[in-house]
GROMACS .gro file of C-alpha atoms in nm:
model
  251
    1UNK     CA    1   6.579   2.495   2.564
    2UNK     CA    2   6.506   2.241   2.830
    3UNK     CA    3   6.608   2.530   3.086
    4UNK     CA    4   6.340   2.770   2.944
    5UNK     CA    5   5.996   2.836   3.056
    6UNK     CA    6   5.753   2.666   2.855
    7UNK     CA    7   5.487   2.964   2.924
    8UNK     CA    8   5.362   3.104   2.589
    9UNK     CA    9   5.481   3.468   2.596
   10UNK     CA   10   5.292   3.724   2.404
   11UNK     CA   11   5.512   3.877   2.147
   12UNK     CA   12   5.451   4.171   1.880
   13UNK     CA   13   5.589   4.298   1.559
   14UNK     CA   14   5.530   4.632   1.416
   15UNK     CA   15   5.610   4.600   1.043
   16UNK     CA   16   5.465   4.611   0.710
   17UNK     CA   17   5.261   4.310   0.544
   18UNK     CA   18   5.441   4.145   0.257
   19UNK     CA   19   5.146   4.012   0.020
   20UNK     CA   20   5.409   3.747  -0.103
   21UNK     CA   21   5.422   3.580   0.250
   22UNK     CA   22   5.800   3.565   0.286
   23UNK     CA   23   5.883   3.893   0.481
   24UNK     CA   24   5.704   4.120   0.690
   25UNK     CA   25   5.454   4.058   0.927
   26UNK     CA   26   5.404   3.727   0.765
   27UNK     CA   27   5.739   3.602   0.811
   28UNK     CA   28   5.741   3.726   1.166
   29UNK     CA   29   5.417   3.533   1.277
   30UNK     CA   30   5.549   3.223   1.126
   31UNK     CA   31   5.869   3.261   1.338
   32UNK     CA   32   5.697   3.356   1.642
   33UNK     CA   33   5.475   3.051   1.597
   34UNK     CA   34   5.762   2.833   1.534
   35UNK     CA   35   5.936   2.919   1.843
   36UNK     CA   36   5.657   2.869   2.097
   37UNK     CA   37   5.530   3.228   2.161
   38UNK     CA   38   5.189   3.409   2.077
   39UNK     CA   39   5.230   3.657   1.832
   40UNK     CA   40   5.062   3.982   1.754
   41UNK     CA   41   5.098   4.269   1.493
   42UNK     CA   42   5.056   4.653   1.411
   43UNK     CA   43   5.068   4.686   1.035
   44UNK     CA   44   5.267   4.989   0.925
   45UNK     CA   45   5.226   4.953   0.517
   46UNK     CA   46   5.048   4.727   0.287
   47UNK     CA   47   5.280   4.614   0.016
   48UNK     CA   48   5.186   4.445  -0.314
   49UNK     CA   49   5.512   4.225  -0.350
   50UNK     CA   50   5.656   3.896  -0.428
   51UNK     CA   51   6.016   3.747  -0.382
   52UNK     CA   52   6.151   3.930  -0.703
   53UNK     CA   53   5.993   4.283  -0.679
   54UNK     CA   54   5.757   4.553  -0.483
   55UNK     CA   55   5.473   4.675  -0.690
   56UNK     CA   56   5.335   4.923  -0.455
   57UNK     CA   57   5.336   5.063  -0.092
   58UNK     CA   58   5.050   5.199   0.101
   59UNK     CA   59   5.140   5.337   0.456
   60UNK     CA   60   4.870   5.334   0.721
   61UNK     CA   61   4.844   5.638   0.909
   62UNK     CA   62   5.078   5.715   1.206
   63UNK     CA   63   4.732   5.715   1.428
   64UNK     CA   64   4.617   5.372   1.317
   65UNK     CA   65   4.980   5.222   1.403
   66UNK     CA   66   4.949   5.415   1.742
   67UNK     CA   67   4.596   5.238   1.806
   68UNK     CA   68   4.713   4.910   1.728
   69UNK     CA   69   5.009   4.871   1.945
   70UNK     CA   70   4.798   5.050   2.224
   71UNK     CA   71   4.487   4.810   2.156
   72UNK     CA   72   4.724   4.479   2.197
   73UNK     CA   73   4.926   4.644   2.484
   74UNK     CA   74   4.580   4.726   2.653
   75UNK     CA   75   4.492   4.357   2.659
   76UNK     CA   76   4.817   4.142   2.672
   77UNK     CA   77   5.156   4.156   2.872
   78UNK     CA   78   5.349   4.187   2.596
   79UNK     CA   79   5.706   4.049   2.688
   80UNK     CA   80   5.912   4.151   2.352
   81UNK     CA   81   5.832   4.347   2.059
   82UNK     CA   82   5.994   4.406   1.698
   83UNK     CA   83   6.004   4.677   1.433
   84UNK     CA   84   6.080   4.621   1.099
   85UNK     CA   85   5.957   4.819   0.806
   86UNK     CA   86   5.822   5.171   0.904
   87UNK     CA   87   5.862   5.368   0.590
   88UNK     CA   88   5.805   5.717   0.723
   89UNK     CA   89   5.931   5.965   0.978
   90UNK     CA   90   5.548   6.032   1.106
   91UNK     CA   91   5.532   5.646   1.180
   92UNK     CA   92   5.887   5.644   1.303
   93UNK     CA   93   5.758   5.905   1.560
   94UNK     CA   94   5.421   5.741   1.652
   95UNK     CA   95   5.591   5.388   1.728
   96UNK     CA   96   5.888   5.556   1.907
   97UNK     CA   97   5.615   5.769   2.178
   98UNK     CA   98   5.421   5.446   2.203
   99UNK     CA   99   5.713   5.265   2.292
  100UNK     CA  100   5.841   5.500   2.510
  101UNK     CA  101   5.518   5.504   2.700
  102UNK     CA  102   5.431   5.130   2.707
  103UNK     CA  103   5.777   5.028   2.840
  104UNK     CA  104   5.798   4.684   2.692
  105UNK     CA  105   6.067   4.484   2.814
  106UNK     CA  106   6.262   4.382   2.516
  107UNK     CA  107   6.271   4.607   2.192
  108UNK     CA  108   6.447   4.451   1.909
  109UNK     CA  109   6.499   4.715   1.594
  110UNK     CA  110   6.543   4.565   1.246
  111UNK     CA  111   6.646   4.881   1.071
  112UNK     CA  112   6.478   4.815   0.746
  113UNK     CA  113   6.571   5.026   0.459
  114UNK     CA  114   6.609   4.836   0.118
  115UNK     CA  115   6.382   4.512  -0.002
  116UNK     CA  116   6.624   4.236  -0.115
  117UNK     CA  117   6.470   4.324  -0.486
  118UNK     CA  118   6.607   4.700  -0.457
  119UNK     CA  119   6.277   4.846  -0.353
  120UNK     CA  120   6.328   5.148  -0.073
  121UNK     CA  121   6.123   5.041   0.222
  122UNK     CA  122   6.234   5.378   0.466
  123UNK     CA  123   6.209   5.727   0.310
  124UNK     CA  124   6.556   5.884   0.282
  125UNK     CA  125   6.398   6.181   0.511
  126UNK     CA  126   6.299   5.902   0.749
  127UNK     CA  127   6.658   5.796   0.830
  128UNK     CA  128   6.724   6.077   1.112
  129UNK     CA  129   6.394   6.008   1.253
  130UNK     CA  130   6.503   5.602   1.290
  131UNK     CA  131   6.820   5.718   1.426
  132UNK     CA  132   6.740   5.982   1.701
  133UNK     CA  133   6.377   5.868   1.797
  134UNK     CA  134   6.401   5.491   1.783
  135UNK     CA  135   6.695   5.346   1.782
  136UNK     CA  136   6.795   5.488   2.130
  137UNK     CA  137   6.472   5.308   2.253
  138UNK     CA  138   6.606   4.988   2.131
  139UNK     CA  139   6.767   4.688   2.334
  140UNK     CA  140   6.923   4.526   2.013
  141UNK     CA  141   6.977   4.649   1.656
  142UNK     CA  142   6.998   4.381   1.379
  143UNK     CA  143   7.112   4.554   1.063
  144UNK     CA  144   7.261   4.398   0.739
  145UNK     CA  145   7.542   4.504   0.596
  146UNK     CA  146   7.418   4.802   0.383
  147UNK     CA  147   7.208   4.904   0.680
  148UNK     CA  148   7.508   4.895   0.892
  149UNK     CA  149   7.714   5.095   0.653
  150UNK     CA  150   7.428   5.354   0.673
  151UNK     CA  151   7.441   5.378   1.036
  152UNK     CA  152   7.821   5.354   1.079
  153UNK     CA  153   7.879   5.606   0.807
  154UNK     CA  154   8.161   5.374   0.631
  155UNK     CA  155   8.197   5.078   0.403
  156UNK     CA  156   8.189   4.738   0.552
  157UNK     CA  157   8.416   4.487   0.346
  158UNK     CA  158   8.597   4.260   0.599
  159UNK     CA  159   8.475   4.061   0.919
  160UNK     CA  160   8.702   4.328   1.118
  161UNK     CA  161   8.487   4.609   0.961
  162UNK     CA  162   8.165   4.440   1.072
  163UNK     CA  163   8.317   4.413   1.454
  164UNK     CA  164   8.425   4.773   1.420
  165UNK     CA  165   8.076   4.870   1.309
  166UNK     CA  166   7.898   4.663   1.571
  167UNK     CA  167   8.095   4.837   1.820
  168UNK     CA  168   8.055   5.179   1.713
  169UNK     CA  169   7.674   5.170   1.643
  170UNK     CA  170   7.640   4.979   1.984
  171UNK     CA  171   7.840   5.240   2.161
  172UNK     CA  172   7.647   5.524   2.006
  173UNK     CA  173   7.327   5.433   2.109
  174UNK     CA  174   7.408   5.216   2.397
  175UNK     CA  175   7.239   4.877   2.281
  176UNK     CA  176   7.354   4.557   2.168
  177UNK     CA  177   7.394   4.516   1.780
  178UNK     CA  178   7.412   4.208   1.562
  179UNK     CA  179   7.585   4.312   1.235
  180UNK     CA  180   7.478   4.042   0.963
  181UNK     CA  181   7.731   3.927   0.722
  182UNK     CA  182   7.521   3.744   0.468
  183UNK     CA  183   7.609   4.061   0.211
  184UNK     CA  184   7.995   3.944   0.221
  185UNK     CA  185   8.137   3.688  -0.016
  186UNK     CA  186   8.271   3.355   0.067
  187UNK     CA  187   8.114   2.982   0.196
  188UNK     CA  188   8.055   3.103   0.547
  189UNK     CA  189   7.827   3.346   0.683
  190UNK     CA  190   7.975   3.538   1.012
  191UNK     CA  191   7.726   3.770   1.204
  192UNK     CA  192   7.861   3.976   1.473
  193UNK     CA  193   7.737   4.064   1.791
  194UNK     CA  194   7.838   4.348   2.024
  195UNK     CA  195   7.687   4.333   2.381
  196UNK     CA  196   7.790   4.470   2.686
  197UNK     CA  197   8.142   4.556   2.572
  198UNK     CA  198   8.159   4.190   2.425
  199UNK     CA  199   8.243   4.079   2.066
  200UNK     CA  200   8.064   3.735   1.997
  201UNK     CA  201   8.077   3.566   1.625
  202UNK     CA  202   7.834   3.324   1.499
  203UNK     CA  203   7.891   3.114   1.186
  204UNK     CA  204   7.697   2.904   0.936
  205UNK     CA  205   7.752   2.757   0.606
  206UNK     CA  206   7.609   2.975   0.298
  207UNK     CA  207   7.320   2.813   0.141
  208UNK     CA  208   7.254   2.914  -0.251
  209UNK     CA  209   6.883   2.998  -0.211
  210UNK     CA  210   6.687   3.313  -0.217
  211UNK     CA  211   6.734   3.533   0.102
  212UNK     CA  212   6.409   3.738   0.081
  213UNK     CA  213   6.269   3.802   0.414
  214UNK     CA  214   6.572   3.648   0.634
  215UNK     CA  215   6.625   3.980   0.792
  216UNK     CA  216   6.268   3.967   0.914
  217UNK     CA  217   6.291   3.599   1.022
  218UNK     CA  218   6.596   3.638   1.223
  219UNK     CA  219   6.467   3.961   1.406
  220UNK     CA  220   6.139   3.796   1.474
  221UNK     CA  221   6.313   3.481   1.594
  222UNK     CA  222   6.548   3.660   1.817
  223UNK     CA  223   6.251   3.866   1.967
  224UNK     CA  224   6.065   3.516   2.035
  225UNK     CA  225   6.370   3.368   2.211
  226UNK     CA  226   6.433   3.711   2.442
  227UNK     CA  227   6.063   3.664   2.523
  228UNK     CA  228   6.134   3.337   2.627
  229UNK     CA  229   6.392   3.407   2.860
  230UNK     CA  230   6.719   3.337   2.665
  231UNK     CA  231   7.006   3.540   2.718
  232UNK     CA  232   7.138   3.780   2.415
  233UNK     CA  233   7.424   3.560   2.293
  234UNK     CA  234   7.193   3.247   2.309
  235UNK     CA  235   6.897   3.414   2.130
  236UNK     CA  236   7.133   3.500   1.865
  237UNK     CA  237   7.268   3.177   1.826
  238UNK     CA  238   6.921   3.000   1.797
  239UNK     CA  239   6.748   3.282   1.578
  240UNK     CA  240   7.050   3.218   1.339
  241UNK     CA  241   7.003   2.849   1.382
  242UNK     CA  242   6.618   2.919   1.297
  243UNK     CA  243   6.678   3.092   0.971
  244UNK     CA  244   6.928   2.827   0.863
  245UNK     CA  245   6.660   2.579   0.905
  246UNK     CA  246   6.408   2.783   0.732
  247UNK     CA  247   6.620   2.844   0.407
  248UNK     CA  248   6.724   2.481   0.382
  249UNK     CA  249   6.349   2.391   0.313
  250UNK     CA  250   6.314   2.643   0.010
  251UNK     CA  251   5.964   2.676  -0.172
   0.00000   0.00000   0.00000
């Protein structure tokens, strides 16, 4: 990290609030701070949840989501942004229009669809809006295996399947794509990055702990590192290390 700028970049998360503190904007802001950036947030939904269940979801109006993003961008020079839980087609449309207007240098899209507990965090009728309006604006997409299967349209059961999915999704939306392999069995977790026609593999030992919020942590860490000037492969590598380090210190 010694070769990277020590200036504190401003980053933004556009995502839901997790009352349990383990995922959503709470996890994002912790990652932003830990990795040397100044975090801002636009809340899309309030959730009543803890690591084992989601009891309720209250969506913020699309106009209020837009106002939050515009107000942040009116004051700060945002170096990178990420999206997480967006929930509805109307919110996705509002976010896409605002991102397009503001031209933020880096956009990381974590295509949050289902919580670790099984609760649906993206309405079924919003998937097409995600694919048609937001993914084409992204620089990087970070799906887990179920999300990658939804975007890829095929079952992913092996590392070779992950590689094919990353290539297909990346080529389709003209973005970099990180397919996270935590849902595959085995003692090692392998993530696959497709970037500029190349494939990269990132491996770590599997930890037998709760994985609630790990997708949020990873995409937020990636956003922070990109804002600090890391190359994409470097940022993926160190974002994965950050998440692994957090998981080694469970509550």
